[in-house]
Amino acid sequence: MDTTQRTEQQRSADRRRRELLEAADRVVLRDGPQASMNAIAAEAGITKPILYRHFGDKGGLYAALAQRHTDALLDSLRAALDAPADRRERVESTLDTYLGAIEARPQVYRFLMHPAEGGQSGEQGFDVGKHSAPLLRRMGEELATVIEERLDLGPEGQRLARVWGHGIVGMMHAAGDWWLGERPCSRAELVRSLADLLWGRLAAAGDRVGGPGF
Amino acid sequence: MDTTQRTEQQRSADRRRRELLEAADRVVLRDGPQASMNAIAAEAGITKPILYRHFGDKGGLYAALAQRHTDALLDSLRAALDAPADRRERVESTLDTYLGAIEARPQVYRFLMHPAEGGQSGEQGFDVGKHSAPLLRRMGEELATVIEERLDLGPEGQRLARVWGHGIVGMMHAAGDWWLGERPCSRAELVRSLADLLWGRLAAAGDRVGGPGF
DNA sequence: CATGCATGTTACTTGCGGTAACACGAGTGT
DNA sequence: ACACTCGTGTTACCGCAAGTAACATGCATG
């Protein structure tokens, strides 16, 4: 029948797609985000046009690749965020999960955060805005949902939650990016410092003697 | 004489360089970060090799361009940060200055934040890490210095200040990026919400009825 | 056995970063 | 007056990567 035919062929195509994505993954992990389509095709043991048949263009491949990792990371973060513990503990656990992930696979992280790098004219036919750090956006929205669900923030709670979701995620991201490059302290110290910031230590800190307060 | 000759020629070269940068600015403002060297040269009324003689490669031109805007923005931020007012007011003013800048010139902003996009193989001879968001790094370091100078944060103050500097800048950046794309609220509302977050409202918020606290 | 149809290939076009080699114009020493 | 240098500009080219067209092949089904 037609439908069974379709499903069987689609399964085959999906398997192939997954194989190609895994090959692309290996190459990106090795060469960074500037991996060429030729290199990816070679790693998969095939040639370019097949990649294009499966993913349309380089942006499509990268988007598919990014979504795999993004989904995986988001699952870990959700788990940390939903653990049975008090608020501060969960925040620290979530921060630590994120930092642990980017520490374990910096190449993947760089790819996810700067997916457009290395593209030649490929970016011309593709909207740049859609690409720029979709991971950050998704994390921000996710966190916003959690915040709004669980916290009582008054009448403007919804807007506050979204702003905070994106803001906190950005804080985590920028601090993590800087930390990953300079390694100025341990992961635990970084987590504590960020949680302290979120817990209002900035507002509570006293002015330094000899000058106006910051 | 030799020295006067040199200085005079160098002045001429500097003027030329500035003209080229302004032309490049116009093109980047129009075409986004994927502006080609050919287009920039054409806008300047010349051809490619001259650009390369002045800036070495595309990365050099982009770095020079980015530094101009980065310097300008940092000056504005410093002014807001140094104004004679209390801490909260200054924080809000700084946030507002940044958001106003990215709102006024989103193209410039996108260029500064994603300077590597649009490069073909040019990224190969250039270290990607050096390029990725140097503006964020500079803002983070700057803020860290201010925090450490003005706040009394105890024995670990130096480390805390740097973490917070980069963290706060990242918060501002991510929230601003999201806000610029979706425009979910006014600038003033965004500023207030972010300042509230920094002022500990996350820690102070009560749990929502009917579920465990976030 | 012929007909689709997915999968694979080679060979090409286009466009960009970057470079080599040449051309012109002005100031300079003899 | 003449060659020399030096900065500024050009055209023409190379290499490389994205993306495409056209052709080949294996396998199911009428």
Short mmCIF file of C-alpha atoms (C1' of nucleotides) in Angstrom, two decimals:
data_model
loop_
_atom_site.label_atom_id
_atom_site.label_comp_id
_atom_site.label_asym_id
_atom_site.label_seq_id
_atom_site.Cartn_x
_atom_site.Cartn_y
_atom_site.Cartn_z
CA MET A 1 0.00 0.00 0.00
CA ASP A 2 0.97 3.58 -0.32
CA THR A 3 1.12 4.51 3.33
CA THR A 4 3.23 1.53 4.44
CA GLN A 5 5.55 2.23 1.55
CA ARG A 6 5.87 5.79 2.65
CA THR A 7 6.54 5.01 6.26
CA GLU A 8 9.16 2.41 5.45
CA GLN A 9 11.01 4.69 3.12
CA GLN A 10 10.68 7.51 5.59
CA ARG A 11 12.19 5.37 8.31
CA SER A 12 15.11 4.62 6.09
CA ALA A 13 15.50 8.28 5.28
CA ASP A 14 15.35 9.18 8.95
CA ARG A 15 18.02 6.67 9.79
CA ARG A 16 20.20 8.04 7.04
CA ARG A 17 19.55 11.54 8.30
CA ARG A 18 20.64 10.56 11.76
CA GLU A 19 23.80 8.96 10.44
CA LEU A 20 24.61 12.08 8.50
CA LEU A 21 24.01 14.22 11.56
CA GLU A 22 26.34 12.07 13.60
CA ALA A 23 29.03 12.38 10.95
CA ALA A 24 28.50 16.14 10.86
CA ASP A 25 28.76 16.13 14.61
CA ARG A 26 32.14 14.45 14.52
CA VAL A 27 33.47 16.93 11.98
CA VAL A 28 32.14 19.96 13.83
CA LEU A 29 33.63 18.63 17.03
CA ARG A 30 36.96 18.27 15.28
CA ASP A 31 37.09 21.29 12.99
CA GLY A 32 34.82 23.72 14.79
CA PRO A 33 31.87 25.54 13.26
CA GLN A 34 33.77 26.40 10.08
CA ALA A 35 33.61 22.79 8.95
CA SER A 36 32.91 22.65 5.23
CA MET A 37 30.13 20.72 3.61
CA ASN A 38 32.73 18.78 1.67
CA ALA A 39 34.44 17.69 4.86
CA ILE A 40 31.17 16.62 6.44
CA ALA A 41 30.17 14.69 3.35
CA ALA A 42 33.57 13.00 3.26
CA GLU A 43 33.27 12.03 6.93
CA ALA A 44 29.89 10.49 6.17
CA GLY A 45 31.44 8.62 3.25
CA ILE A 46 29.32 10.36 0.63
CA THR A 47 29.35 13.58 -1.39
CA LYS A 48 27.84 17.00 -1.10
CA PRO A 49 24.58 16.81 -3.05
CA ILE A 50 23.21 14.20 -0.68
CA LEU A 51 23.65 16.52 2.23
CA TYR A 52 21.81 19.19 0.31
CA ARG A 53 18.99 16.80 -0.53
CA HIS A 54 18.57 16.01 3.15
CA PHE A 55 19.02 19.41 4.72
CA GLY A 56 18.39 21.95 2.00
CA ASP A 57 21.38 24.12 2.72
CA LYS A 58 24.12 24.57 5.25
CA GLY A 59 21.81 26.50 7.53
CA GLY A 60 19.41 23.57 7.56
CA LEU A 61 22.08 21.11 8.52
CA TYR A 62 23.39 23.39 11.22
CA ALA A 63 19.91 24.00 12.52
CA ALA A 64 19.23 20.28 12.73
CA LEU A 65 22.56 19.74 14.43
CA ALA A 66 21.98 22.55 16.85
CA GLN A 67 18.55 21.29 17.77
CA ARG A 68 19.89 17.90 18.77
CA HIS A 69 22.33 19.39 21.20
CA THR A 70 19.95 22.06 22.33
CA ASP A 71 17.30 19.48 23.15
CA ALA A 72 19.79 17.39 25.07
CA LEU A 73 21.05 20.33 27.07
CA LEU A 74 17.55 21.58 27.78
CA ASP A 75 16.59 18.17 29.10
CA SER A 76 19.46 18.26 31.56
CA LEU A 77 18.58 21.76 32.64
CA ARG A 78 14.93 20.88 33.13
CA ALA A 79 15.94 17.97 35.30
CA ALA A 80 18.09 20.18 37.49
CA LEU A 81 15.38 22.79 37.64
CA ASP A 82 12.72 20.28 38.66
CA ALA A 83 14.72 18.47 41.34
CA PRO A 84 13.17 18.30 44.79
CA ALA A 85 15.15 20.90 46.70
CA ASP A 86 14.79 24.48 47.79
CA ARG A 87 15.01 27.36 45.38
CA ARG A 88 18.58 28.40 45.90
CA GLU A 89 19.78 24.84 45.65
CA ARG A 90 17.95 24.33 42.41
CA VAL A 91 19.32 27.52 40.91
CA GLU A 92 22.84 26.48 41.81
CA SER A 93 22.27 23.02 40.46
CA THR A 94 20.98 24.40 37.17
CA LEU A 95 23.89 26.79 36.82
CA ASP A 96 26.28 23.97 37.57
CA THR A 97 24.63 21.71 35.01
CA TYR A 98 24.97 24.32 32.31
CA LEU A 99 28.57 25.13 33.17
CA GLY A 100 29.44 21.48 33.35
CA ALA A 101 28.01 20.94 29.89
CA ILE A 102 29.94 23.75 28.26
CA GLU A 103 33.04 22.72 30.12
CA ALA A 104 32.79 19.13 28.94
CA ARG A 105 32.29 19.99 25.27
CA PRO A 106 33.50 23.49 24.47
CA GLN A 107 33.49 22.80 20.74
CA VAL A 108 29.81 21.92 20.80
CA TYR A 109 29.14 24.94 22.92
CA ARG A 110 30.92 27.29 20.54
CA PHE A 111 29.01 25.82 17.67
CA LEU A 112 25.70 26.31 19.38
CA MET A 113 26.42 29.87 20.36
CA HIS A 114 28.01 31.03 17.13
CA PRO A 115 26.38 28.81 14.53
CA ALA A 116 26.86 31.22 11.69
CA GLU A 117 30.64 31.38 11.78
CA GLY A 118 32.44 29.82 8.87
CA GLY A 119 29.58 30.23 6.43
CA GLN A 120 30.59 31.85 3.16
CA SER A 121 27.79 33.23 1.11
CA GLY A 122 25.49 30.75 2.73
CA GLU A 123 24.26 33.33 5.15
CA GLN A 124 22.90 35.50 2.39
CA GLY A 125 19.84 33.44 1.68
CA PHE A 126 19.26 32.84 5.36
CA ASP A 127 17.96 35.20 7.96
CA VAL A 128 20.72 35.90 10.40
CA GLY A 129 18.41 36.78 13.24
CA LYS A 130 16.82 33.36 13.21
CA HIS A 131 20.21 31.82 13.70
CA SER A 132 21.79 33.98 16.31
CA ALA A 133 21.87 31.91 19.43
CA PRO A 134 18.55 30.08 19.28
CA LEU A 135 19.78 28.12 22.25
CA LEU A 136 19.82 31.24 24.38
CA ARG A 137 16.31 32.11 23.30
CA ARG A 138 14.94 28.68 24.03
CA MET A 139 16.62 28.55 27.41
CA GLY A 140 15.29 31.99 28.21
CA GLU A 141 11.72 31.08 27.31
CA GLU A 142 11.96 27.83 29.21
CA LEU A 143 13.20 29.52 32.33
CA ALA A 144 10.57 32.22 31.97
CA THR A 145 7.86 29.58 31.96
CA VAL A 146 9.24 27.94 35.06
CA ILE A 147 9.55 31.26 36.87
CA GLU A 148 6.05 32.30 36.00
CA GLU A 149 4.62 28.95 37.01
CA ARG A 150 6.27 28.79 40.37
CA LEU A 151 6.74 32.32 41.60
CA ASP A 152 4.20 34.81 42.75
CA LEU A 153 5.33 38.07 41.21
CA GLY A 154 2.19 40.13 41.35
CA PRO A 155 0.16 41.63 38.51
CA GLU A 156 3.11 42.10 36.15
CA GLY A 157 4.38 38.62 36.86
CA GLN A 158 4.23 37.42 33.30
CA ARG A 159 6.33 40.19 31.87
CA LEU A 160 8.74 40.07 34.77
CA ALA A 161 9.16 36.34 34.36
CA ARG A 162 10.09 36.62 30.70
CA VAL A 163 12.51 39.44 31.25
CA TRP A 164 14.12 37.58 34.09
CA GLY A 165 14.22 34.33 32.17
CA HIS A 166 16.18 35.85 29.35
CA GLY A 167 18.24 38.00 31.68
CA ILE A 168 19.30 35.16 33.93
CA VAL A 169 20.12 32.94 30.99
CA GLY A 170 22.22 35.74 29.51
CA MET A 171 24.02 36.19 32.79
CA MET A 172 24.78 32.50 32.92
CA HIS A 173 25.91 32.47 29.32
CA ALA A 174 28.20 35.48 29.43
CA ALA A 175 29.76 34.49 32.72
CA GLY A 176 30.23 30.97 31.43
CA ASP A 177 31.80 32.13 28.21
CA TRP A 178 34.23 34.34 30.04
CA TRP A 179 34.98 31.67 32.61
CA LEU A 180 35.57 29.04 29.94
CA GLY A 181 38.17 31.26 28.29
CA GLU A 182 40.04 32.48 31.35
CA ARG A 183 39.33 29.88 34.02
CA PRO A 184 39.74 32.41 36.80
CA CYS A 185 38.19 30.17 39.43
CA SER A 186 36.59 26.81 40.02
CA ARG A 187 33.18 25.93 38.74
CA ALA A 188 31.74 25.77 42.23
CA GLU A 189 33.03 29.24 43.01
CA LEU A 190 31.51 30.62 39.87
CA VAL A 191 28.19 29.01 40.65
CA ARG A 192 28.18 30.43 44.16
CA SER A 193 29.11 33.90 42.94
CA LEU A 194 26.35 33.98 40.36
CA ALA A 195 23.77 32.68 42.79
CA ASP A 196 24.90 35.35 45.23
CA LEU A 197 24.34 37.97 42.58
CA LEU A 198 20.84 36.68 41.95
CA TRP A 199 20.22 36.61 45.68
CA GLY A 200 20.62 40.31 45.98
CA ARG A 201 24.14 40.67 47.27
CA LEU A 202 24.72 43.46 44.78
CA ALA A 203 21.99 45.56 46.34
CA ALA A 204 22.97 44.61 49.86
CA ALA A 205 26.68 45.33 49.54
CA GLY A 206 28.01 48.32 51.41
CA ASP A 207 29.78 51.20 49.76
CA ARG A 208 33.51 51.15 49.79
CA VAL A 209 35.10 53.61 52.13
CA GLY A 210 36.57 56.66 50.45
CA GLY A 211 34.21 56.98 47.53
CA PRO A 212 30.58 57.21 46.49
CA GLY A 213 28.70 53.98 46.22
CA PHE A 214 28.50 52.25 42.86
CA MET B 1 63.61 65.96 6.11
CA ASP B 2 62.76 62.40 6.76
CA THR B 3 60.72 62.71 9.93
CA THR B 4 58.45 65.52 8.72
CA GLN B 5 57.95 63.60 5.51
CA ARG B 6 56.93 60.56 7.47
CA THR B 7 54.47 62.33 9.72
CA GLU B 8 52.85 64.16 6.85
CA GLN B 9 52.37 60.99 4.89
CA GLN B 10 51.11 59.22 7.95
CA ARG B 11 48.53 61.94 8.50
CA SER B 12 47.34 61.49 4.97
CA ALA B 13 47.16 57.75 5.45
CA ASP B 14 45.22 58.19 8.66
CA ARG B 15 42.72 60.44 6.97
CA ARG B 16 42.31 57.92 4.20
CA ARG B 17 41.88 55.18 6.75
CA ARG B 18 39.14 57.14 8.48
CA GLU B 19 37.37 57.76 5.18
CA LEU B 20 37.52 54.08 4.38
CA LEU B 21 36.14 53.20 7.78
CA GLU B 22 33.25 55.58 7.30
CA ALA B 23 32.48 54.06 3.94
CA ALA B 24 32.64 50.61 5.48
CA ASP B 25 30.34 51.83 8.20
CA ARG B 26 27.73 52.92 5.70
CA VAL B 27 27.83 49.58 3.91
CA VAL B 28 27.66 47.56 7.10
CA LEU B 29 24.75 49.69 8.25
CA ARG B 30 23.00 48.98 4.98
CA ASP B 31 23.90 45.37 4.23
CA GLY B 32 24.56 44.01 7.69
CA PRO B 33 27.67 42.17 8.81
CA GLN B 34 27.85 40.07 5.65
CA ALA B 35 28.91 43.10 3.63
CA SER B 36 31.55 42.05 1.14
CA MET B 37 34.92 43.68 0.73
CA ASN B 38 33.99 44.44 -2.86
CA ALA B 39 30.91 46.33 -1.74
CA ILE B 40 32.84 48.30 0.84
CA ALA B 41 35.54 49.17 -1.68
CA ALA B 42 32.90 50.26 -4.18
CA GLU B 43 31.21 52.44 -1.57
CA ALA B 44 34.56 54.06 -0.87
CA GLY B 45 35.05 54.62 -4.60
CA ILE B 46 38.08 52.39 -4.84
CA THR B 47 38.90 48.71 -5.26
CA LYS B 48 39.72 45.84 -2.98
CA PRO B 49 43.52 45.78 -2.75
CA ILE B 50 43.56 49.21 -1.16
CA LEU B 51 41.41 47.98 1.65
CA TYR B 52 43.79 45.11 2.15
CA ARG B 53 46.78 47.45 2.18
CA HIS B 54 45.15 49.45 4.95
CA PHE B 55 43.63 46.75 7.10
CA GLY B 56 45.47 43.57 6.25
CA ASP B 57 42.42 41.37 5.95
CA LYS B 58 38.71 41.43 6.57
CA GLY B 59 39.20 40.69 10.22
CA GLY B 60 41.41 43.74 10.53
CA LEU B 61 38.84 46.00 8.95
CA TYR B 62 36.07 44.59 11.08
CA ALA B 63 38.18 44.89 14.19
CA ALA B 64 38.92 48.54 13.43
CA LEU B 65 35.26 49.17 12.73
CA ALA B 66 34.15 47.38 15.86
CA GLN B 67 36.59 49.27 18.01
CA ARG B 68 35.23 52.62 16.88
CA HIS B 69 31.71 51.73 17.90
CA THR B 70 32.79 49.87 20.99
CA ASP B 71 34.77 52.85 22.19
CA ALA B 72 31.86 55.16 21.59
CA LEU B 73 29.40 52.93 23.41
CA LEU B 74 31.77 52.37 26.31
CA ASP B 75 32.18 56.10 26.69
CA SER B 76 28.42 56.55 26.99
CA LEU B 77 28.20 53.72 29.49
CA ARG B 78 31.03 55.11 31.58
CA ALA B 79 29.29 58.46 31.67
CA ALA B 80 26.05 56.89 32.89
CA LEU B 81 27.94 54.80 35.41
CA ASP B 82 29.84 57.79 36.80
CA ALA B 83 26.89 60.15 37.10
CA PRO B 84 26.27 61.66 40.52
CA ALA B 85 23.29 59.67 41.75
CA ASP B 86 22.61 56.72 43.99
CA ARG B 87 23.45 53.20 43.01
CA ARG B 88 20.10 52.02 41.78
CA GLU B 89 19.63 55.14 39.72
CA ARG B 90 23.00 54.71 38.09
CA VAL B 91 22.36 51.08 37.30
CA GLU B 92 19.06 51.96 35.68
CA SER B 93 20.67 54.79 33.77
CA THR B 94 23.42 52.52 32.47
CA LEU B 95 20.95 49.86 31.40
CA ASP B 96 18.88 52.48 29.68
CA THR B 97 21.90 53.91 27.89
CA TYR B 98 22.84 50.52 26.54
CA LEU B 99 19.32 49.66 25.48
CA GLY B 100 18.89 53.05 23.88
CA ALA B 101 22.05 52.52 21.87
CA ILE B 102 21.08 49.13 20.52
CA GLU B 103 17.58 50.38 19.85
CA ALA B 104 18.83 53.35 17.86
CA ARG B 105 21.18 51.35 15.65
CA PRO B 106 20.27 47.68 15.58
CA GLN B 107 22.45 47.04 12.55
CA VAL B 108 25.54 48.32 14.31
CA TYR B 109 24.59 46.32 17.32
CA ARG B 110 24.25 43.09 15.35
CA PHE B 111 27.57 43.75 13.72
CA LEU B 112 29.30 44.26 17.04
CA MET B 113 27.80 41.18 18.59
CA HIS B 114 28.23 38.81 15.68
CA PRO B 115 31.23 40.23 13.85
CA ALA B 116 32.30 36.93 12.36
CA GLU B 117 29.15 36.29 10.36
CA GLY B 118 29.47 36.59 6.63
CA GLY B 119 33.14 35.72 6.52
CA GLN B 120 34.05 33.08 3.97
CA SER B 121 37.36 31.39 4.44
CA GLY B 122 38.64 34.54 6.01
CA GLU B 123 37.99 33.14 9.41
CA GLN B 124 40.49 30.40 8.89
CA GLY B 125 43.56 32.58 9.26
CA PHE B 126 41.96 34.44 12.12
CA ASP B 127 41.37 33.30 15.64
CA VAL B 128 37.66 33.02 16.19
CA GLY B 129 37.90 33.46 19.92
CA LYS B 130 39.44 36.89 19.54
CA HIS B 131 36.45 37.96 17.55
CA SER B 132 33.52 36.53 19.40
CA ALA B 133 31.85 39.43 21.11
CA PRO B 134 34.83 41.47 22.22
CA LEU B 135 32.34 44.16 23.11
CA LEU B 136 30.79 41.95 25.76
CA ARG B 137 34.18 41.15 27.20
CA ARG B 138 35.26 44.75 27.33
CA MET B 139 32.01 45.82 28.94
CA GLY B 140 32.29 43.02 31.45
CA GLU B 141 35.82 43.95 32.44
CA GLU B 142 34.91 47.59 32.63
CA LEU B 143 31.97 46.94 34.89
CA ALA B 144 34.05 44.57 36.99
CA THR B 145 36.57 47.33 37.60
CA VAL B 146 33.88 49.77 38.63
CA ILE B 147 32.27 47.25 40.95
CA GLU B 148 35.52 46.34 42.60
CA GLU B 149 36.50 49.98 43.01
CA ARG B 150 33.29 51.10 44.59
CA LEU B 151 31.84 48.17 46.46
CA ASP B 152 33.02 46.50 49.60
CA LEU B 153 32.60 42.81 48.91
CA GLY B 154 34.87 41.27 51.48
CA PRO B 155 37.96 39.14 50.93
CA GLU B 156 36.81 37.57 47.68
CA GLY B 157 35.73 40.92 46.33
CA GLN B 158 37.98 40.85 43.30
CA ARG B 159 36.73 37.55 42.00
CA LEU B 160 33.14 38.39 42.82
CA ALA B 161 33.43 41.69 40.99
CA ARG B 162 34.69 40.09 37.81
CA VAL B 163 32.06 37.36 37.83
CA TRP B 164 29.37 39.92 38.47
CA GLY B 165 30.69 42.28 35.85
CA HIS B 166 30.50 39.68 33.13
CA GLY B 167 27.27 38.26 34.49
CA ILE B 168 25.45 41.56 34.62
CA VAL B 169 26.66 42.54 31.18
CA GLY B 170 25.45 39.21 29.87
CA MET B 171 22.09 39.70 31.49
CA MET B 172 21.79 43.11 29.91
CA HIS B 173 22.87 41.79 26.54
CA ALA B 174 20.58 38.78 26.38
CA ALA B 175 17.57 40.65 27.67
CA GLY B 176 18.29 43.45 25.23
CA ASP B 177 18.68 41.09 22.31
CA TRP B 178 15.41 39.37 23.09
CA TRP B 179 13.65 42.66 23.71
CA LEU B 180 14.93 44.14 20.46
CA GLY B 181 13.47 41.23 18.55
CA GLU B 182 10.09 40.95 20.22
CA ARG B 183 9.48 44.34 21.74
CA PRO B 184 7.29 42.88 24.48
CA CYS B 185 7.34 46.03 26.58
CA SER B 186 8.69 49.55 26.78
CA ARG B 187 12.34 50.30 27.39
CA ALA B 188 11.60 51.79 30.78
CA GLU B 189 9.70 48.70 31.86
CA LEU B 190 12.57 46.49 30.78
CA VAL B 191 15.05 48.63 32.68
CA ARG B 192 12.95 48.49 35.83
CA SER B 193 12.48 44.73 35.57
CA LEU B 194 16.19 44.08 35.18
CA ALA B 195 17.09 46.39 38.02
CA ASP B 196 14.51 44.62 40.16
CA LEU B 197 16.17 41.33 39.36
CA LEU B 198 19.55 42.70 40.39
CA TRP B 199 18.00 44.10 43.53
CA GLY B 200 17.09 40.70 44.81
CA ARG B 201 13.46 40.43 43.94
CA LEU B 202 14.05 36.91 42.68
CA ALA B 203 15.21 35.78 46.10
CA ALA B 204 12.53 37.77 47.88
CA ALA B 205 9.57 36.57 45.84
CA GLY B 206 7.14 34.27 47.53
CA ASP B 207 6.28 30.82 46.27
CA ARG B 208 3.20 30.47 44.21
CA VAL B 209 0.31 28.78 45.93
CA GLY B 210 -0.29 25.21 44.88
CA GLY B 211 3.26 24.16 44.09
CA PRO B 212 6.80 23.99 45.41
CA GLY B 213 8.87 27.14 45.17
CA PHE B 214 11.05 27.63 42.13
"C1'" DC C 1 10.26 -6.62 -18.52
"C1'" DA C 2 9.57 -1.61 -18.13
"C1'" DT C 3 8.73 2.16 -14.93
"C1'" DG C 4 9.32 4.91 -11.08
"C1'" DC C 5 12.01 6.53 -7.41
"C1'" DA C 6 15.45 7.15 -4.00
"C1'" DT C 7 20.38 7.30 -3.76
"C1'" DG C 8 24.57 8.29 -5.43
"C1'" DT C 9 28.03 10.38 -8.55
"C1'" DT C 10 30.88 13.94 -11.43
"C1'" DA C 11 31.34 18.32 -13.09
"C1'" DC C 12 29.95 22.81 -13.14
"C1'" DT C 13 28.65 27.83 -11.80
"C1'" DT C 14 28.87 31.66 -8.74
"C1'" DG C 15 30.72 34.52 -5.44
"C1'" DC C 16 34.02 35.93 -2.04
"C1'" DG C 17 38.57 36.55 0.37
"C1'" DG C 18 43.08 37.41 -0.79
"C1'" DT C 19 47.27 38.36 -3.88
"C1'" DA C 20 50.50 39.36 -7.75
"C1'" DA C 21 51.81 42.26 -11.24
"C1'" DC C 22 51.47 46.21 -13.54
"C1'" DA C 23 50.48 51.69 -14.19
"C1'" DC C 24 50.37 56.47 -12.97
"C1'" DG C 25 51.78 60.86 -10.52
"C1'" DA C 26 54.44 63.62 -7.46
"C1'" DG C 27 58.62 64.87 -5.04
"C1'" DT C 28 63.87 64.29 -5.06
"C1'" DG C 29 68.94 63.86 -5.96
"C1'" DT C 30 72.30 64.46 -9.71
"C1'" DA D 1 66.10 67.50 -17.88
"C1'" DC D 2 66.28 62.63 -16.24
"C1'" DA D 3 66.12 58.47 -13.66
"C1'" DC D 4 64.48 56.82 -9.01
"C1'" DT D 5 61.55 55.93 -5.50
"C1'" DC D 6 57.26 55.62 -3.23
"C1'" DG D 7 52.39 55.87 -2.32
"C1'" DT D 8 48.10 55.08 -4.59
"C1'" DG D 9 45.48 52.91 -7.74
"C1'" DT D 10 44.23 49.42 -11.21
"C1'" DT D 11 43.18 44.67 -13.66
"C1'" DA D 12 43.53 39.99 -13.60
"C1'" DC D 13 44.12 36.10 -11.30
"C1'" DC D 14 44.11 31.97 -7.56
"C1'" DG D 15 41.88 29.08 -4.14
"C1'" DC D 16 38.06 27.61 -1.89
"C1'" DA D 17 33.44 26.82 -0.38
"C1'" DA D 18 28.29 26.95 -1.23
"C1'" DG D 19 25.05 25.32 -4.11
"C1'" DT D 20 23.16 23.05 -8.60
"C1'" DA D 21 22.44 20.37 -12.96
"C1'" DA D 22 22.78 16.26 -15.28
"C1'" DC D 23 23.84 11.81 -15.40
"C1'" DA D 24 24.26 6.77 -13.35
"C1'" DT D 25 22.55 2.86 -10.48
"C1'" DG D 26 19.94 -0.40 -7.45
"C1'" DC D 27 15.42 -1.95 -6.09
"C1'" DA D 28 10.67 -2.26 -5.62
"C1'" DT D 29 6.27 -2.62 -8.17
"C1'" DG D 30 2.67 -2.64 -12.49
#
